[in-house]
mmCIF file of N, CA and C in Angstrom:
data_model
loop_
_atom_site.group_PDB
_atom_site.id
_atom_site.type_symbol
_atom_site.label_atom_id
_atom_site.label_comp_id
_atom_site.label_asym_id
_atom_site.label_seq_id
_atom_site.Cartn_x
_atom_site.Cartn_y
_atom_site.Cartn_z
ATOM 1 N N GLY A 798 68.759 16.262 9.202
ATOM 2 C CA GLY A 798 69.012 15.543 10.172
ATOM 3 C C GLY A 798 67.268 15.648 11.196
ATOM 4 N N ARG A 799 67.255 16.557 12.369
ATOM 5 C CA ARG A 799 65.980 16.663 12.922
ATOM 6 C C ARG A 799 65.124 17.874 12.283
ATOM 7 N N GLU A 800 65.370 18.246 10.905
ATOM 8 C CA GLU A 800 64.380 18.635 10.222
ATOM 9 C C GLU A 800 63.415 17.470 8.952
ATOM 10 N N SER A 801 64.186 16.853 8.661
ATOM 11 C CA SER A 801 63.883 16.066 7.467
ATOM 12 C C SER A 801 63.068 14.816 8.645
ATOM 13 N N GLU A 802 63.442 14.724 10.172
ATOM 14 C CA GLU A 802 62.237 14.121 10.736
ATOM 15 C C GLU A 802 60.993 14.795 11.220
ATOM 16 N N VAL A 803 61.391 15.509 11.195
ATOM 17 C CA VAL A 803 59.606 16.825 11.208
ATOM 18 C C VAL A 803 59.181 16.166 10.247
ATOM 19 N N ALA A 804 59.933 16.733 9.546
ATOM 20 C CA ALA A 804 59.027 16.643 7.756
ATOM 21 C C ALA A 804 58.037 14.919 7.742
ATOM 22 N N ARG A 805 58.947 13.956 7.587
ATOM 23 C CA ARG A 805 58.796 12.378 7.724
ATOM 24 C C ARG A 805 56.974 12.696 8.697
ATOM 25 N N ASP A 806 57.661 13.037 9.648
ATOM 26 C CA ASP A 806 56.452 12.849 11.457
ATOM 27 C C ASP A 806 55.397 13.795 10.146
ATOM 28 N N LEU A 807 55.202 15.016 9.438
ATOM 29 C CA LEU A 807 53.786 15.676 9.680
ATOM 30 C C LEU A 807 53.963 14.948 7.868
ATOM 31 N N GLU A 808 54.981 14.441 6.878
ATOM 32 C CA GLU A 808 53.641 13.583 6.196
ATOM 33 C C GLU A 808 52.743 12.336 6.536
ATOM 34 N N GLY A 809 53.627 12.020 7.629
ATOM 35 C CA GLY A 809 52.884 10.516 8.429
ATOM 36 C C GLY A 809 51.582 10.928 8.722
ATOM 37 N N GLN A 810 51.604 12.082 9.653
ATOM 38 C CA GLN A 810 50.350 12.893 10.022
ATOM 39 C C GLN A 810 49.105 12.828 8.942
ATOM 40 N N VAL A 811 49.414 13.763 7.786
ATOM 41 C CA VAL A 811 49.249 13.839 6.716
ATOM 42 C C VAL A 811 48.767 13.023 6.458
ATOM 43 N N ARG A 812 49.034 11.722 6.062
ATOM 44 C CA ARG A 812 48.715 10.249 5.204
ATOM 45 C C ARG A 812 47.470 10.339 6.160
ATOM 46 N N THR A 813 47.826 9.941 7.580
ATOM 47 C CA THR A 813 47.044 8.922 8.023
ATOM 48 C C THR A 813 45.631 10.343 8.594
ATOM 49 N N PHE A 814 45.451 11.739 8.469
ATOM 50 C CA PHE A 814 44.618 12.365 8.499
ATOM 51 C C PHE A 814 43.720 12.538 6.284
ATOM 52 N N GLN A 815 44.874 11.835 5.308
ATOM 53 C CA GLN A 815 43.432 11.933 4.354
ATOM 54 C C GLN A 815 42.992 10.213 3.984
ATOM 55 N N GLN A 816 43.830 9.551 5.162
ATOM 56 C CA GLN A 816 43.034 7.997 5.480
ATOM 57 C C GLN A 816 41.848 8.246 6.007
ATOM 58 N N ARG A 817 41.969 8.845 7.102
ATOM 59 C CA ARG A 817 40.551 8.984 7.882
ATOM 60 C C ARG A 817 39.400 9.648 7.290
ATOM 61 N N VAL A 818 40.020 10.860 5.970
ATOM 62 C CA VAL A 818 38.981 11.843 5.622
ATOM 63 C C VAL A 818 38.165 10.944 4.750
ATOM 64 N N ASP A 819 39.077 9.800 4.080
ATOM 65 C CA ASP A 819 38.851 9.005 2.420
ATOM 66 C C ASP A 819 37.443 8.289 3.296
ATOM 67 N N VAL A 820 37.922 7.171 4.588
ATOM 68 C CA VAL A 820 36.991 6.684 4.871
ATOM 69 C C VAL A 820 35.565 7.657 5.494
ATOM 70 N N LEU A 821 35.390 8.447 5.844
ATOM 71 C CA LEU A 821 34.860 9.021 6.412
ATOM 72 C C LEU A 821 33.703 9.523 5.040
ATOM 73 N N GLU A 822 34.047 10.295 3.907
ATOM 74 C CA GLU A 822 33.404 9.725 2.844
ATOM 75 C C GLU A 822 33.286 8.691 1.686
ATOM 76 N N LYS A 823 33.471 8.030 1.891
ATOM 77 C CA LYS A 823 32.914 6.584 1.346
ATOM 78 C C LYS A 823 31.499 6.402 2.815
ATOM 79 N N GLN A 824 32.191 6.577 3.708
ATOM 80 C CA GLN A 824 31.362 6.130 4.748
ATOM 81 C C GLN A 824 29.826 7.132 4.207
ATOM 82 N N ALA A 825 30.079 8.407 4.295
ATOM 83 C CA ALA A 825 29.089 9.304 3.881
ATOM 84 C C ALA A 825 28.391 8.931 2.918
ATOM 85 N N GLU A 826 29.153 8.574 1.153
ATOM 86 C CA GLU A 826 28.785 7.856 -0.036
ATOM 87 C C GLU A 826 27.802 6.167 0.244
ATOM 88 N N ASP A 827 28.115 6.052 1.169
ATOM 89 C CA ASP A 827 27.338 5.093 0.947
ATOM 90 C C ASP A 827 26.010 4.812 2.630
ATOM 91 N N ASP A 828 26.051 6.055 3.128
ATOM 92 C CA ASP A 828 25.298 6.639 3.949
ATOM 93 C C ASP A 828 23.956 6.866 2.953
ATOM 94 N N LEU A 829 24.073 8.158 2.072
ATOM 95 C CA LEU A 829 22.911 8.392 1.220
ATOM 96 C C LEU A 829 23.377 7.598 -0.299
ATOM 97 N N SER A 830 23.223 6.596 -0.567
ATOM 98 C CA SER A 830 22.782 5.821 -1.048
ATOM 99 C C SER A 830 21.487 4.956 -0.185
ATOM 100 N N GLU A 831 22.337 4.508 0.374
ATOM 101 C CA GLU A 831 21.387 4.290 1.526
ATOM 102 C C GLU A 831 19.963 5.354 2.150
ATOM 103 N N ILE A 832 20.399 6.337 1.826
ATOM 104 C CA ILE A 832 19.400 6.693 1.952
ATOM 105 C C ILE A 832 18.108 7.330 0.873
ATOM 106 N N ASN A 833 18.588 6.875 -0.488
ATOM 107 C CA ASN A 833 17.920 7.185 -1.332
ATOM 108 C C ASN A 833 17.391 5.789 -1.657
ATOM 109 N N ARG A 834 17.883 4.592 -1.502
ATOM 110 C CA ARG A 834 17.016 3.177 -1.368
ATOM 111 C C ARG A 834 16.484 3.969 -0.042
ATOM 112 N N LEU A 835 16.645 3.521 0.574
ATOM 113 C CA LEU A 835 15.253 3.778 1.694
ATOM 114 C C LEU A 835 13.798 4.352 1.250
ATOM 115 N N GLN A 836 14.492 5.747 0.306
ATOM 116 C CA GLN A 836 13.345 7.450 0.185
ATOM 117 C C GLN A 836 13.012 6.378 -1.177
ATOM 118 N N ALA A 837 13.567 5.601 -2.079
ATOM 119 C CA ALA A 837 12.461 4.876 -2.882
ATOM 120 C C ALA A 837 11.240 3.620 -2.435
ATOM 121 N N LYS A 838 12.456 3.549 -1.982
ATOM 122 C CA LYS A 838 11.300 2.400 -0.886
ATOM 123 C C LYS A 838 10.201 2.509 0.035
ATOM 124 N N ILE A 839 10.190 3.944 0.182
ATOM 125 C CA ILE A 839 9.245 4.495 0.636
ATOM 126 C C ILE A 839 7.983 6.017 -0.087
ATOM 127 N N ALA A 840 8.790 5.447 -0.784
ATOM 128 C CA ALA A 840 7.822 5.713 -2.315
ATOM 129 C C ALA A 840 6.587 4.785 -2.912
ATOM 130 N N THR A 841 7.243 3.694 -3.190
ATOM 131 C CA THR A 841 6.836 2.553 -2.904
ATOM 132 C C THR A 841 5.933 2.435 -2.694
ATOM 133 N N LEU A 842 5.981 1.683 -1.116
ATOM 134 C CA LEU A 842 4.605 1.957 -0.582
ATOM 135 C C LEU A 842 3.751 2.899 -0.292
ATOM 136 N N LYS A 843 4.217 3.828 -0.463
ATOM 137 C CA LYS A 843 2.987 5.198 -0.224
ATOM 138 C C LYS A 843 2.201 4.769 -1.394
ATOM 139 N N GLN A 844 3.076 4.434 -2.767
ATOM 140 C CA GLN A 844 1.976 4.582 -3.856
ATOM 141 C C GLN A 844 1.123 2.673 -3.703
ATOM 142 N N ALA A 845 1.990 2.291 -3.246
ATOM 143 C CA ALA A 845 0.760 0.805 -3.311
ATOM 144 C C ALA A 845 -0.158 1.047 -1.835
ATOM 145 N N ASN A 846 0.214 1.783 -0.745
ATOM 146 C CA ASN A 846 -0.700 2.228 0.590
ATOM 147 C C ASN A 846 -2.190 2.969 -0.140
ATOM 148 N N GLU A 847 -1.809 4.089 -1.206
ATOM 149 C CA GLU A 847 -3.146 4.632 -2.014
ATOM 150 C C GLU A 847 -3.791 4.235 -3.242
ATOM 151 N N GLN A 848 -3.044 2.693 -3.580
ATOM 152 C CA GLN A 848 -4.266 1.942 -4.488
ATOM 153 C C GLN A 848 -4.358 1.325 -3.703
ATOM 154 N N ALA A 849 -3.913 0.636 -2.513
ATOM 155 C CA ALA A 849 -4.716 0.111 -1.710
ATOM 156 C C ALA A 849 -6.850 0.450 -1.820
ATOM 157 N N GLN A 850 -6.195 1.542 -1.330
ATOM 158 C CA GLN A 850 -7.105 3.259 -0.226
ATOM 159 C C GLN A 850 -8.362 2.383 -1.202
ATOM 160 N N LYS A 851 -7.531 2.855 -3.014
ATOM 161 C CA LYS A 851 -8.347 2.835 -3.489
ATOM 162 C C LYS A 851 -9.688 1.757 -4.115
ATOM 163 N N ASP A 852 -8.853 0.553 -3.413
ATOM 164 C CA ASP A 852 -9.515 -0.481 -3.728
ATOM 165 C C ASP A 852 -10.276 -0.526 -2.895
ATOM 166 N N LEU A 853 -10.309 -0.041 -1.530
ATOM 167 C CA LEU A 853 -11.004 -0.695 -0.724
ATOM 168 C C LEU A 853 -12.167 0.500 -0.500
ATOM 169 N N ASP A 854 -11.759 1.591 -1.313
ATOM 170 C CA ASP A 854 -13.059 2.731 -1.795
ATOM 171 C C ASP A 854 -14.325 2.187 -2.572
ATOM 172 N N THR A 855 -13.572 1.933 -3.698
ATOM 173 C CA THR A 855 -14.302 1.036 -4.343
ATOM 174 C C THR A 855 -14.930 -0.182 -4.206
ATOM 175 N N ALA A 856 -14.707 -1.205 -3.286
ATOM 176 C CA ALA A 856 -15.480 -2.250 -2.804
ATOM 177 C C ALA A 856 -16.127 -1.822 -1.561
ATOM 178 N N VAL A 857 -15.825 -1.018 -1.082
ATOM 179 C CA VAL A 857 -17.011 -0.392 -0.087
ATOM 180 C C VAL A 857 -17.888 0.444 -0.872
ATOM 181 N N ALA A 858 -18.063 0.659 -2.531
ATOM 182 C CA ALA A 858 -19.261 1.610 -3.356
ATOM 183 C C ALA A 858 -20.008 0.300 -3.648
ATOM 184 N N VAL A 859 -19.121 -0.758 -3.813
ATOM 185 C CA VAL A 859 -19.312 -1.854 -4.781
ATOM 186 C C VAL A 859 -20.794 -2.665 -3.358
ATOM 187 N N ALA A 860 -20.203 -3.274 -2.312
ATOM 188 C CA ALA A 860 -21.012 -3.144 -1.446
ATOM 189 C C ALA A 860 -22.373 -2.476 -0.735
ATOM 190 N N ASP A 861 -22.334 -1.029 -1.135
ATOM 191 C CA ASP A 861 -23.423 0.059 -0.881
ATOM 192 C C ASP A 861 -24.039 -0.357 -1.733
ATOM 193 N N ARG A 862 -24.034 -0.626 -3.171
ATOM 194 C CA ARG A 862 -24.695 -0.225 -4.395
ATOM 195 C C ARG A 862 -25.677 -1.230 -3.946
ATOM 196 N N LEU A 863 -24.926 -2.747 -3.848
ATOM 197 C CA LEU A 863 -25.313 -4.220 -3.300
ATOM 198 C C LEU A 863 -26.633 -4.210 -3.036
ATOM 199 N N GLU A 864 -25.616 -3.617 -1.859
ATOM 200 C CA GLU A 864 -27.352 -3.443 -0.495
ATOM 201 C C GLU A 864 -28.131 -2.368 -0.943
ATOM 202 N N ALA A 865 -27.972 -1.352 -1.573
ATOM 203 C CA ALA A 865 -28.688 -0.075 -2.084
ATOM 204 C C ALA A 865 -29.764 -1.266 -2.717
ATOM 205 N N GLN A 866 -29.342 -2.211 -3.906
ATOM 206 C CA GLN A 866 -30.576 -3.783 -5.011
ATOM 207 C C GLN A 866 -30.849 -4.324 -3.802
ATOM 208 N N ASN A 867 -30.649 -4.749 -3.052
ATOM 209 C CA ASN A 867 -30.590 -6.094 -1.958
ATOM 210 C C ASN A 867 -31.891 -5.246 -1.364
ATOM 211 N N SER A 868 -31.812 -3.950 -1.006
ATOM 212 C CA SER A 868 -33.262 -3.276 -0.106
ATOM 213 C C SER A 868 -34.414 -3.461 -1.359
ATOM 214 N N GLN A 869 -33.766 -2.754 -2.570
ATOM 215 C CA GLN A 869 -35.094 -3.048 -3.537
ATOM 216 C C GLN A 869 -35.968 -4.438 -3.403
ATOM 217 N N TYR A 870 -34.793 -5.142 -4.093
ATOM 218 C CA TYR A 870 -35.567 -5.860 -4.426
ATOM 219 C C TYR A 870 -37.022 -6.921 -3.290
ATOM 220 N N CYS A 871 -35.975 -6.667 -1.789
ATOM 221 C CA CYS A 871 -37.131 -7.091 -0.683
ATOM 222 C C CYS A 871 -37.987 -6.007 -0.186
ATOM 223 N N GLU A 872 -38.403 -5.094 -1.189
ATOM 224 C CA GLU A 872 -39.227 -4.341 -1.135
ATOM 225 C C GLU A 872 -40.062 -5.138 -1.774
ATOM 226 N N ARG A 873 -39.368 -5.281 -3.973
ATOM 227 C CA ARG A 873 -40.017 -5.869 -4.640
ATOM 228 C C ARG A 873 -40.611 -7.413 -4.189
ATOM 229 N N ILE A 874 -40.140 -8.027 -3.860
ATOM 230 C CA ILE A 874 -40.443 -9.523 -3.082
ATOM 231 C C ILE A 874 -42.217 -8.762 -2.696
ATOM 232 N N ALA A 875 -41.907 -7.640 -0.923
ATOM 233 C CA ALA A 875 -42.626 -7.805 -0.171
ATOM 234 C C ALA A 875 -44.201 -7.274 -1.209
ATOM 235 N N THR A 876 -43.833 -6.288 -1.624
ATOM 236 C CA THR A 876 -44.993 -6.392 -2.633
ATOM 237 C C THR A 876 -45.685 -7.324 -3.460
ATOM 238 N N LEU A 877 -44.895 -8.233 -4.566
ATOM 239 C CA LEU A 877 -45.667 -8.813 -4.682
ATOM 240 C C LEU A 877 -46.404 -10.707 -4.248
ATOM 241 N N GLU A 878 -45.594 -10.751 -3.325
ATOM 242 C CA GLU A 878 -46.649 -11.012 -1.895
ATOM 243 C C GLU A 878 -47.838 -10.872 -1.752
ATOM 244 N N ASP A 879 -47.695 -8.913 -1.133
ATOM 245 C CA ASP A 879 -48.450 -8.068 -0.667
ATOM 246 C C ASP A 879 -50.128 -8.756 -1.953
ATOM 247 N N ALA A 880 -49.536 -8.518 -2.894
ATOM 248 C CA ALA A 880 -49.554 -8.702 -4.380
ATOM 249 C C ALA A 880 -50.720 -9.982 -4.061
ATOM 250 N N GLY A 881 -50.310 -10.947 -3.891
ATOM 251 C CA GLY A 881 -50.683 -12.178 -4.178
ATOM 252 C C GLY A 881 -50.046 -12.472 -5.728
ATOM 253 N N ALA A 882 -48.689 -12.035 -5.638
ATOM 254 C CA ALA A 882 -48.301 -11.855 -6.936
ATOM 255 C C ALA A 882 -48.033 -13.695 -7.867
ATOM 256 N N PRO A 883 -48.223 -13.771 -8.946
ATOM 257 C CA PRO A 883 -48.499 -14.972 -9.873
ATOM 258 C C PRO A 883 -46.648 -15.495 -9.483
ATOM 259 N N GLN A 884 -46.761 -17.040 -9.499
ATOM 260 C CA GLN A 884 -45.555 -17.637 -9.013
ATOM 261 C C GLN A 884 -44.521 -17.046 -9.845
ATOM 262 N N PRO A 885 -44.390 -17.120 -10.786
ATOM 263 C CA PRO A 885 -43.175 -16.972 -11.877
ATOM 264 C C PRO A 885 -43.244 -16.052 -11.194
ATOM 265 N N ALA A 886 -43.325 -14.747 -11.080
ATOM 266 C CA ALA A 886 -42.381 -13.174 -10.822
ATOM 267 C C ALA A 886 -41.642 -13.394 -9.465
ATOM 268 N N TYR A 887 -42.858 -13.736 -8.531
ATOM 269 C CA TYR A 887 -42.318 -14.583 -7.633
ATOM 270 C C TYR A 887 -40.604 -15.036 -6.828
ATOM 271 N N ALA A 888 -40.909 -15.901 -8.013
ATOM 272 C CA ALA A 888 -40.503 -16.735 -8.146
ATOM 273 C C ALA A 888 -38.782 -16.320 -9.078
ATOM 274 N N GLU A 889 -38.847 -15.432 -9.683
ATOM 275 C CA GLU A 889 -37.467 -14.685 -10.297
ATOM 276 C C GLU A 889 -37.225 -14.110 -9.545
ATOM 277 N N ALA A 890 -38.084 -12.855 -8.659
ATOM 278 C CA ALA A 890 -37.730 -12.463 -7.672
ATOM 279 C C ALA A 890 -36.895 -12.580 -6.908
ATOM 280 N N THR A 891 -37.326 -13.923 -6.186
ATOM 281 C CA THR A 891 -36.376 -14.263 -5.060
ATOM 282 C C THR A 891 -34.892 -15.152 -5.634
ATOM 283 N N GLU A 892 -35.642 -15.540 -7.041
ATOM 284 C CA GLU A 892 -34.289 -16.586 -7.114
ATOM 285 C C GLU A 892 -32.798 -14.700 -7.389
ATOM 286 N N ALA A 893 -33.420 -13.693 -7.985
ATOM 287 C CA ALA A 893 -32.820 -12.116 -8.363
ATOM 288 C C ALA A 893 -31.893 -12.063 -6.698
ATOM 289 N N LEU A 894 -33.213 -12.278 -6.096
ATOM 290 C CA LEU A 894 -32.800 -11.528 -4.311
ATOM 291 C C LEU A 894 -31.221 -12.722 -3.955
ATOM 292 N N SER A 895 -31.587 -14.204 -4.204
ATOM 293 C CA SER A 895 -30.428 -15.172 -3.512
ATOM 294 C C SER A 895 -28.931 -14.461 -4.036
ATOM 295 N N ASP A 896 -29.797 -14.566 -5.846
ATOM 296 C CA ASP A 896 -28.187 -13.906 -6.663
ATOM 297 C C ASP A 896 -27.405 -12.710 -5.962
ATOM 298 N N LEU A 897 -28.039 -12.009 -5.348
ATOM 299 C CA LEU A 897 -28.099 -10.249 -5.023
ATOM 300 C C LEU A 897 -27.054 -10.484 -3.561
ATOM 301 N N GLN A 898 -28.043 -11.263 -2.767
ATOM 302 C CA GLN A 898 -26.888 -11.546 -1.159
ATOM 303 C C GLN A 898 -25.588 -12.433 -1.701
ATOM 304 N N GLN A 899 -26.030 -13.144 -2.841
ATOM 305 C CA GLN A 899 -24.268 -14.195 -1.886
ATOM 306 C C GLN A 899 -23.919 -13.141 -2.780
ATOM 307 N N ARG A 900 -23.871 -12.275 -3.771
ATOM 308 C CA ARG A 900 -23.040 -10.883 -4.816
ATOM 309 C C ARG A 900 -22.432 -10.350 -2.921
ATOM 310 N N VAL A 901 -22.801 -10.296 -1.820
ATOM 311 C CA VAL A 901 -23.095 -8.608 -1.289
ATOM 312 C C VAL A 901 -22.234 -9.907 0.163
ATOM 313 N N LEU A 902 -21.969 -10.725 -0.092
ATOM 314 C CA LEU A 902 -21.389 -11.052 0.741
ATOM 315 C C LEU A 902 -20.244 -12.317 0.193
ATOM 316 N N GLU A 903 -19.832 -11.562 -0.742
ATOM 317 C CA GLU A 903 -18.728 -12.033 -1.801
ATOM 318 C C GLU A 903 -18.409 -11.159 -1.309
ATOM 319 N N SER A 904 -18.773 -10.031 -2.386
ATOM 320 C CA SER A 904 -18.337 -8.419 -2.196
ATOM 321 C C SER A 904 -17.869 -8.185 -0.568
ATOM 322 N N GLN A 905 -18.559 -8.279 0.394
ATOM 323 C CA GLN A 905 -17.854 -7.942 2.077
ATOM 324 C C GLN A 905 -16.886 -9.574 2.395
ATOM 325 N N GLY A 906 -16.672 -10.208 1.710
ATOM 326 C CA GLY A 906 -15.359 -11.630 2.046
ATOM 327 C C GLY A 906 -14.405 -10.479 1.249
ATOM 328 N N ARG A 907 -14.370 -10.067 0.242
ATOM 329 C CA ARG A 907 -13.180 -9.340 -0.594
ATOM 330 C C ARG A 907 -13.103 -8.355 0.339
ATOM 331 N N LEU A 908 -14.202 -7.646 1.070
ATOM 332 C CA LEU A 908 -13.604 -6.495 1.801
ATOM 333 C C LEU A 908 -13.328 -6.456 3.289
ATOM 334 N N ALA A 909 -13.913 -7.751 3.606
ATOM 335 C CA ALA A 909 -12.712 -8.150 4.982
ATOM 336 C C ALA A 909 -11.401 -8.692 4.661
ATOM 337 N N ALA A 910 -11.425 -8.674 3.627
ATOM 338 C CA ALA A 910 -9.558 -9.580 3.209
ATOM 339 C C ALA A 910 -8.894 -8.589 2.990
ATOM 340 N N ALA A 911 -9.241 -7.387 2.916
ATOM 341 C CA ALA A 911 -8.539 -5.587 2.129
ATOM 342 C C ALA A 911 -8.082 -5.061 2.850
#
């Protein structure tokens, strides 16, 4: 009578406790997979960020190089003007300069977009 009632009560408590343990285990598994998902996402973002930084560094280097070339052309044109250079050489240098300035502007545009 009394003993079997106590035994049934204990069995019920054990079952309830086991159900709670199962719920907590399932929750822990879900949390772990969410953590793994977030870590993978962080790794992907970090990689993308590193690539963007490399691209930006490259763009800056290109812009610097174009700027240096631009200065050289400006000096060359000034020299040609001073020397009263024949028209074809002057026109050629002026054209090269305007092409270069266009490339600098495009490069700066890409930099601004980065």
